[in-house]
Short mmCIF file of C-alpha atoms and ligand atoms in Angstrom, two decimals:
data_model
loop_
_atom_site.label_atom_id
_atom_site.label_comp_id
_atom_site.label_asym_id
_atom_site.label_seq_id
_atom_site.Cartn_x
_atom_site.Cartn_y
_atom_site.Cartn_z
CA UNK A 1300 -22.86 -16.89 0.23
CA UNK A 1301 -19.24 -15.83 2.22
CA UNK A 1302 -18.02 -12.39 1.81
CA UNK A 1303 -14.95 -11.77 -0.17
CA UNK A 1304 -12.54 -9.23 1.40
CA UNK A 1305 -9.67 -7.78 -1.44
CA UNK A 1306 -6.29 -7.89 0.37
CA UNK A 1307 -3.50 -5.80 -1.60
CA UNK A 1308 -0.53 -7.15 -0.52
CA UNK A 1309 1.88 -4.17 -0.54
CA UNK A 1310 5.07 -6.00 1.20
CA UNK A 1311 7.03 -5.89 -2.03
CA UNK A 1312 7.31 -1.90 -2.13
CA UNK A 1313 5.97 -0.72 1.01
CA UNK A 1314 7.92 -3.08 3.04
CA UNK A 1315 11.09 -3.41 0.95
CA UNK A 1316 11.51 0.65 0.27
CA UNK A 1317 12.23 1.00 3.80
CA UNK A 1318 14.92 -2.03 4.28
CA UNK A 1319 18.48 -0.39 5.24
CA UNK A 1320 19.91 -2.73 3.61
CA UNK A 1321 19.37 -3.60 -0.14
CA UNK A 1322 17.28 -6.82 -1.38
CA UNK A 1323 18.46 -8.16 -4.51
CA UNK A 1324 16.03 -8.67 -7.71
CA UNK A 1325 16.17 -12.12 -7.37
CA UNK A 1326 14.84 -12.31 -3.38
CA UNK A 1327 12.26 -9.60 -4.52
CA UNK A 1328 10.90 -12.05 -7.28
CA UNK A 1329 10.85 -14.82 -5.17
CA UNK A 1330 9.19 -13.06 -2.86
CA UNK A 1331 5.90 -12.19 -5.06
CA UNK A 1332 6.36 -15.80 -6.53
CA UNK A 1333 5.88 -17.23 -3.29
CA UNK A 1334 2.92 -14.61 -2.58
CA UNK A 1335 0.93 -15.57 -5.66
CA UNK A 1336 1.54 -19.45 -4.72
CA UNK A 1337 -0.04 -18.55 -1.11
CA UNK A 1338 -3.62 -17.23 -2.90
CA UNK A 1339 -2.62 -13.28 -3.16
CA UNK A 1340 -4.30 -11.61 -6.56
CA UNK A 1341 -3.15 -7.93 -5.77
CA UNK A 1342 0.41 -7.31 -5.29
CA UNK A 1343 1.85 -3.61 -5.19
CA UNK A 1344 5.16 -4.93 -6.77
CA UNK A 1345 7.20 -2.19 -7.95
CA UNK A 1346 7.90 1.52 -7.36
CA UNK A 1347 8.75 3.76 -10.28
CA UNK A 1348 10.23 6.51 -8.04
CA UNK A 1349 13.30 8.54 -8.60
CA UNK A 1350 16.28 6.28 -7.35
CA UNK A 1351 18.16 9.23 -5.64
CA UNK A 1352 14.99 9.35 -3.16
CA UNK A 1353 14.58 5.61 -2.68
CA UNK A 1354 17.29 3.56 -3.76
CA UNK A 1355 15.77 0.51 -2.69
CA UNK A 1356 13.22 0.52 -5.70
CA UNK A 1357 15.87 1.08 -8.15
CA UNK A 1358 15.50 -2.54 -9.55
CA UNK A 1359 11.42 -2.44 -10.41
CA UNK A 1360 11.87 -2.58 -14.23
CA UNK A 1361 13.88 -5.97 -13.61
CA UNK A 1362 11.26 -7.04 -11.09
CA UNK A 1363 8.84 -6.62 -13.15
CA UNK A 1364 10.60 -8.55 -16.24
CA UNK A 1365 11.41 -11.46 -14.12
CA UNK A 1366 8.26 -12.38 -12.50
CA UNK A 1367 5.95 -14.60 -14.07
CA UNK A 1368 2.59 -12.91 -14.86
CA UNK A 1369 -0.58 -15.13 -13.97
CA UNK A 1370 -3.45 -13.57 -15.42
CA UNK A 1371 -5.66 -13.82 -12.54
CA UNK A 1372 -3.02 -11.66 -10.89
CA UNK A 1373 -2.78 -7.81 -10.17
CA UNK A 1374 0.55 -6.13 -10.89
CA UNK A 1375 0.98 -2.50 -9.28
CA UNK A 1376 3.30 -0.09 -9.46
CA UNK A 1377 3.77 3.49 -7.82
CA UNK A 1378 3.96 6.10 -10.13
CA UNK A 1379 4.68 10.22 -8.41
CA UNK A 1380 5.13 11.86 -12.41
CA UNK A 1381 5.05 11.08 -15.78
CA UNK A 1382 8.20 9.66 -16.26
CA UNK A 1383 7.48 6.67 -13.35
CA UNK A 1384 4.06 6.30 -15.50
CA UNK A 1385 6.14 5.66 -18.64
CA UNK A 1386 8.22 3.13 -16.80
CA UNK A 1387 5.36 1.43 -15.42
CA UNK A 1388 3.53 1.32 -19.08
CA UNK A 1389 6.82 -0.21 -20.49
CA UNK A 1390 7.24 -2.79 -17.32
CA UNK A 1391 3.43 -4.29 -18.37
CA UNK A 1392 2.07 -3.36 -14.92
CA UNK A 1393 -1.86 -3.57 -14.95
CA UNK A 1394 -2.38 -0.58 -12.24
CA UNK A 1395 -0.28 2.31 -11.12
CA UNK A 1396 -1.09 4.00 -8.27
CA UNK A 1397 -0.20 8.35 -7.96
CA UNK A 1398 0.22 8.98 -3.86
CA UNK A 1399 -1.00 12.23 -2.62
CA UNK A 1400 -1.00 13.59 0.92
CA UNK A 1401 -3.60 15.19 3.12
CA UNK A 1402 -0.41 17.27 4.88
CA UNK A 1403 1.25 19.72 3.47
CA UNK A 1404 4.63 19.10 5.17
CA UNK A 1405 4.49 15.73 4.00
CA UNK A 1406 3.84 15.97 0.69
CA UNK A 1407 7.10 18.22 0.64
CA UNK A 1408 9.06 15.95 2.48
CA UNK A 1409 7.68 12.71 0.18
CA UNK A 1410 7.18 14.02 -3.43
CA UNK A 1411 9.12 17.26 -3.11
CA UNK A 1412 6.12 19.53 -4.05
CA UNK A 1413 2.85 21.09 -2.48
CA UNK A 1414 -0.81 19.22 -2.45
CA UNK A 1415 -1.91 21.57 -5.25
CA UNK A 1416 1.26 20.82 -7.75
CA UNK A 1417 0.96 17.29 -6.80
CA UNK A 1418 -2.37 17.22 -7.83
CA UNK A 1419 -1.72 19.14 -11.35
CA UNK A 1420 1.54 16.14 -11.58
CA UNK A 1421 -1.10 13.35 -10.83
CA UNK A 1422 -3.59 14.70 -13.60
CA UNK A 1423 -1.20 14.08 -16.27
CA UNK A 1424 -0.38 10.59 -14.89
CA UNK A 1425 -4.42 10.30 -14.88
CA UNK A 1426 -4.60 11.02 -18.33
CA UNK A 1427 -1.68 8.64 -19.77
CA UNK A 1428 -2.94 5.60 -17.38
CA UNK A 1429 -6.38 6.25 -19.08
CA UNK A 1430 -4.80 6.26 -22.18
CA UNK A 1431 -2.72 3.22 -21.72
CA UNK A 1432 -5.37 1.40 -20.89
CA UNK A 1433 -4.57 0.61 -16.95
CA UNK A 1434 -6.14 0.94 -13.53
CA UNK A 1435 -5.40 3.99 -11.93
CA UNK A 1436 -5.18 3.68 -7.98
CA UNK A 1437 -4.87 6.81 -5.80
CA UNK A 1438 -3.35 7.11 -2.00
CA UNK A 1439 -3.77 9.64 0.22
CA UNK A 1440 -1.48 9.70 2.90
CA UNK A 1441 -1.52 11.04 6.51
CA UNK A 1442 -5.35 10.60 7.09
CA UNK A 1443 -4.97 10.03 10.66
CA UNK A 1444 -2.05 12.10 11.54
CA UNK A 1445 1.12 13.23 9.92
CA UNK A 1446 4.41 13.42 11.24
CA UNK A 1447 5.51 17.04 10.66
CA UNK A 1448 2.25 18.54 11.48
CA UNK A 1449 0.60 16.36 13.74
CA UNK A 1450 -3.35 16.26 13.74
CA UNK A 1451 -5.10 16.12 10.16
CA UNK A 1452 -8.76 16.90 9.99
CA UNK A 1453 -10.72 14.25 7.83
CA UNK A 1454 -12.20 17.04 5.66
CA UNK A 1455 -9.02 17.70 4.20
CA UNK A 1456 -8.79 13.82 3.46
CA UNK A 1457 -11.88 14.15 1.70
CA UNK A 1458 -10.80 17.10 -0.53
CA UNK A 1459 -7.58 15.38 -1.94
CA UNK A 1460 -9.74 12.05 -2.33
CA UNK A 1461 -12.45 13.72 -4.32
CA UNK A 1462 -9.43 15.62 -6.51
CA UNK A 1463 -8.01 12.15 -7.10
CA UNK A 1464 -11.61 10.26 -8.01
CA UNK A 1465 -12.16 13.36 -10.51
CA UNK A 1466 -9.07 12.61 -12.37
CA UNK A 1467 -10.41 8.78 -12.61
CA UNK A 1468 -8.48 7.29 -9.66
CA UNK A 1469 -11.12 3.78 -9.49
CA UNK A 1470 -10.10 3.72 -5.89
CA UNK A 1471 -8.74 5.68 -2.92
CA UNK A 1472 -6.36 3.92 -0.63
CA UNK A 1473 -6.59 5.52 3.04
CA UNK A 1474 -2.96 5.95 4.32
CA UNK A 1475 -2.32 5.95 8.30
CA UNK A 1476 1.36 6.51 7.20
CA UNK A 1477 2.39 6.54 10.93
CA UNK A 1478 -0.10 4.20 12.37
CA UNK A 1479 -1.63 7.05 14.63
CA UNK A 1480 -4.94 5.73 14.13
CA UNK A 1481 -7.11 4.27 16.33
CA UNK A 1482 -10.73 2.96 15.91
CA UNK A 1483 -12.32 6.04 16.84
CA UNK A 1484 -10.27 8.56 14.55
CA UNK A 1485 -11.01 5.74 11.65
CA UNK A 1486 -14.77 5.87 12.59
CA UNK A 1487 -14.23 9.92 12.48
CA UNK A 1488 -12.53 9.66 9.26
CA UNK A 1489 -14.77 6.85 7.50
CA UNK A 1490 -17.78 9.18 8.43
CA UNK A 1491 -16.13 11.91 6.48
CA UNK A 1492 -15.21 9.81 3.16
CA UNK A 1493 -18.68 7.95 3.12
CA UNK A 1494 -20.37 11.22 3.13
CA UNK A 1495 -18.59 11.55 -0.42
CA UNK A 1496 -17.62 8.74 -1.41
CA UNK A 1497 -18.80 4.46 -1.41
CA UNK A 1498 -16.94 2.09 0.47
CA UNK A 1499 -16.34 -0.05 -2.91
CA UNK A 1500 -13.94 2.73 -3.72
CA UNK A 1501 -11.97 3.01 -0.37
CA UNK A 1502 -9.36 1.02 0.98
CA UNK A 1503 -7.80 0.81 4.33
CA UNK A 1504 -3.91 1.22 4.54
CA UNK A 1505 -2.96 1.08 7.91
CA UNK A 1506 0.58 1.04 9.47
CA UNK A 1507 0.89 -0.64 12.95
CA UNK A 1508 3.56 1.54 15.21
CA UNK A 1509 1.03 1.85 17.57
CA UNK A 1510 -0.84 -1.90 17.26
CA UNK A 1511 -3.89 -0.06 16.39
CA UNK A 1512 -4.00 -1.84 12.66
CA UNK A 1513 -6.02 -4.95 13.25
CA UNK A 1514 -8.63 -2.96 15.32
CA UNK A 1515 -8.95 -0.22 12.83
CA UNK A 1516 -9.70 -2.76 9.94
CA UNK A 1517 -12.05 -3.88 12.24
CA UNK A 1518 -13.69 -0.95 12.69
CA UNK A 1519 -13.45 -0.14 8.63
CA UNK A 1520 -15.33 -3.71 8.02
CA UNK A 1521 -18.12 -2.18 10.20
CA UNK A 1522 -18.06 0.39 7.51
CA UNK A 1523 -18.48 -1.66 4.60
CA UNK A 1524 -14.59 -1.34 3.33
CA UNK A 1525 -14.06 -4.56 1.72
CA UNK A 1526 -10.13 -3.68 0.57
CA UNK A 1527 -7.29 -3.45 2.73
CA UNK A 1528 -3.65 -3.34 1.96
CA UNK A 1529 -1.27 -5.34 4.06
CA UNK A 1530 2.31 -6.52 3.86
CA UNK A 1531 3.78 -10.07 4.71
CA UNK A 1532 5.37 -9.88 8.12
CA UNK A 1533 4.57 -6.95 8.61
CA UNK A 1534 7.66 -5.44 6.39
CA UNK A 1535 8.27 -1.74 6.20
CA UNK A 1536 7.66 1.68 7.09
CA UNK A 1537 7.94 4.90 5.11
CA UNK A 1538 11.42 6.42 4.27
CA UNK A 1539 9.58 9.92 4.73
CA UNK A 1540 7.83 9.06 8.06
CA UNK A 1541 10.72 8.60 10.58
CA UNK A 1542 9.78 5.79 13.61
CA UNK A 1543 6.71 4.68 11.48
CA UNK A 1544 7.16 0.73 11.53
CA UNK A 1545 5.54 -1.73 8.52
CA UNK A 1546 2.05 -1.87 7.41
CA UNK A 1547 -0.16 -4.44 9.49
CA UNK A 1548 0.61 -7.48 8.65
CA UNK A 1549 -0.70 -9.71 5.81
CA UNK A 1550 -0.76 -13.04 7.93
CA UNK A 1551 -2.93 -11.15 10.71
CA UNK A 1552 -5.48 -9.21 8.62
CA UNK A 1553 -5.81 -12.94 6.81
CA UNK A 1554 -6.77 -14.41 10.39
CA UNK A 1555 -8.74 -11.81 11.23
CA UNK A 1556 -10.96 -11.80 8.30
CA UNK A 1557 -11.05 -15.93 8.23
CA UNK A 1558 -12.31 -15.72 11.99
CA UNK A 1559 -14.77 -13.23 11.02
CA UNK A 1560 -16.24 -15.53 8.09
CA UNK A 1561 -14.48 -13.77 5.32
CA UNK A 1562 -12.86 -15.46 2.14
CA UNK A 1563 -9.66 -14.08 0.99
CA UNK A 1564 -8.29 -16.61 -1.46
CA UNK A 1565 -4.95 -16.71 0.53
CA UNK A 1566 -3.84 -19.81 2.32
CA UNK A 1567 -2.44 -18.54 5.71
CA UNK A 1568 0.28 -21.23 6.28
CA UNK A 1569 1.68 -20.87 2.62
CA UNK A 1570 1.60 -16.92 3.34
CA UNK A 1571 3.39 -17.78 6.82
CA UNK A 1572 5.89 -19.54 5.15
CA UNK A 1573 6.34 -16.41 2.72
CA UNK A 1574 6.51 -14.24 5.56
CA UNK A 1575 9.30 -16.28 6.91
CA UNK A 1576 11.35 -16.51 3.71
CA UNK A 1577 11.55 -12.88 3.41
CA UNK A 1578 11.88 -12.19 7.07
CA UNK A 1579 15.00 -14.30 6.86
CA UNK A 1580 16.38 -12.81 3.48
CA UNK A 1581 16.22 -9.54 5.75
CA UNK A 1582 17.31 -10.56 8.88
CA UNK A 1583 14.25 -9.52 10.88
CA UNK A 1584 11.89 -10.84 13.44
CA UNK A 1585 8.29 -10.99 11.91
CA UNK A 1586 6.32 -8.57 12.85
CA UNK A 1587 3.15 -10.82 12.70
CA UNK A 1588 1.89 -12.04 15.83
CA UNK A 1589 0.02 -14.77 13.86
CA UNK A 1590 3.12 -16.08 11.76
CA UNK A 1591 4.93 -16.06 15.66
CA UNK A 1592 2.05 -18.28 17.12
CA UNK A 1593 2.08 -20.58 14.15
CA UNK A 1594 5.71 -20.85 14.56
CA UNK A 1595 5.50 -21.78 18.08
CA UNK A 1596 3.37 -24.87 16.92
CA UNK A 1597 -0.21 -22.63 16.68
CA UNK A 1598 -2.53 -23.52 14.07
P1 HMG B 1189 12.44 16.00 -7.44
O1 HMG B 1189 13.84 16.04 -6.65
O2 HMG B 1189 11.50 17.21 -7.06
O3 HMG B 1189 12.18 15.61 -9.25
O4 HMG B 1189 12.10 14.53 -6.93
P2 HMG B 1189 12.80 16.02 -10.52
O5 HMG B 1189 12.08 15.91 -11.26
O6 HMG B 1189 13.61 17.30 -10.24
O7 HMG B 1189 14.00 14.96 -10.56
C1 HMG B 1189 15.30 14.58 -9.93
C2 HMG B 1189 15.93 13.56 -10.21
O8 HMG B 1189 15.01 12.17 -10.21
C3 HMG B 1189 16.17 13.35 -11.99
O9 HMG B 1189 17.29 12.96 -12.10
C4 HMG B 1189 15.06 13.06 -12.48
O10 HMG B 1189 15.68 12.15 -13.96
C5 HMG B 1189 14.75 12.08 -11.88
P3 HMG B 1189 18.72 13.63 -12.20
O11 HMG B 1189 18.52 14.51 -13.68
O12 HMG B 1189 18.95 14.27 -10.85
O13 HMG B 1189 19.45 12.70 -12.26
N1 HMG B 1189 13.45 10.82 -11.63
C6 HMG B 1189 12.83 9.93 -11.88
N2 HMG B 1189 13.98 8.64 -11.92
C7 HMG B 1189 13.29 7.78 -11.90
N3 HMG B 1189 11.45 7.75 -12.00
C8 HMG B 1189 10.99 8.30 -12.00
C9 HMG B 1189 11.89 10.12 -11.67
N4 HMG B 1189 11.08 11.14 -11.41
C10 HMG B 1189 12.32 11.77 -11.56
N5 HMG B 1189 9.84 8.63 -11.38
C11 HMG B 1189 9.98 12.77 -7.28
C12 HMG B 1189 10.28 14.40 -7.03
C13 HMG B 1189 8.71 12.87 -7.10
C14 HMG B 1189 10.79 11.96 -8.53
C15 HMG B 1189 10.76 12.44 -5.95
O14 HMG B 1189 10.19 12.96 -4.94
C16 HMG B 1189 10.30 11.22 -5.56
O15 HMG B 1189 11.01 10.27 -6.13
N6 HMG B 1189 10.14 10.66 -4.45
C17 HMG B 1189 9.31 9.50 -3.93
C18 HMG B 1189 9.10 9.30 -2.54
C19 HMG B 1189 8.80 7.84 -2.31
O16 HMG B 1189 8.76 7.22 -3.01
N7 HMG B 1189 8.43 7.76 -0.95
C20 HMG B 1189 8.00 6.50 -0.59
C21 HMG B 1189 6.49 5.97 -0.94
S1 HMG B 1189 4.99 7.02 -0.62
C22 HMG B 1189 4.41 5.89 0.79
O17 HMG B 1189 5.32 4.92 1.28
C23 HMG B 1189 2.90 5.90 1.25
C24 HMG B 1189 2.00 4.90 1.09
O18 HMG B 1189 2.33 3.46 1.31
C25 HMG B 1189 0.94 5.29 1.53
C26 HMG B 1189 0.93 5.70 3.19
O19 HMG B 1189 1.36 4.85 3.68
O20 HMG B 1189 0.77 6.68 3.50
C27 HMG B 1189 2.12 5.29 -0.60
MG1 MG B 1190 2.52 2.89 3.49
#
């Protein structure tokens, strides 16, 4: 039987949070609905963070209210604190994600507190998410390098990940926030993580700043990971990691996975149309190599 790989589409959140120009609610809704039509079943659609910190995500409640909600699709949101969690529950999210870091400096810049303070805060969010009956995901940022501190020890990633699992996160998404990772760094990271955490509870979230994300996914597949975060057209970056490019493009990941014989449930051509739609809407050239090849008549 063909093995399934789960793609978590983070373009509407990780992608659009970093656009200079505001993207209106209708465009976000249309993006999400096109992703669903292309077969995507996990979409990070919203982020209930402070609008002073990330103004691009201010319309998240409206987006959640306006999208259709087919029951087979899970919609998730970032929630840094209880205020965010309450907004996500009101919006009817299926899943929320707390987002910590393996680097102190990044934690301070991104969420204005230390790693230890963030974990205390996340425990409250976790308890409320569990009482609210929704899934909980935990991110660890800077798993292969920090824009402020440089190298990051995989042991530090494991420590933060274990704390997030202990408070009830069902899955840990390993964020290569600045895309500095290489396949050998990915192997070192996963060697350390897999000693304590099963592959079924890990997801790869690789930004493509150095063009290594696809190679890092291929390396992660060898270690048994079967969930990857990606962003249609490679949109985005992180507002608190200057210079970091978007996530690996979903089109490129789907092409890789299908080529390796995995099944994703996603129609590559409809996905590429979706990438074209959002690239036009934000006035960018798609960062997806596969989408650009298809545009030139590739199949
Ligand atoms: P703070 O300033 O320390 O918090 O920010 P505060 O509690 O003092 O609140 C400040 C103001 O924000 C108050 O408003 C709060 O009400 C409001 P005021 O009284 O001044 O009018 N506020 C909120 N408003 C809406 N929703 C909320 C919320 N919380 C407070 N949930 C805080 C702390 C965490 C809120 C802030 O630092 C923040 O929002 N940070 C978010 C940064 C962010 O979203 N970064 C990008 C996402 S992470 C990422 O991209 C990495 C990832 O992709 C993985 C990877 O690639 O590595 C996940
Ligand atoms: Mg990210």
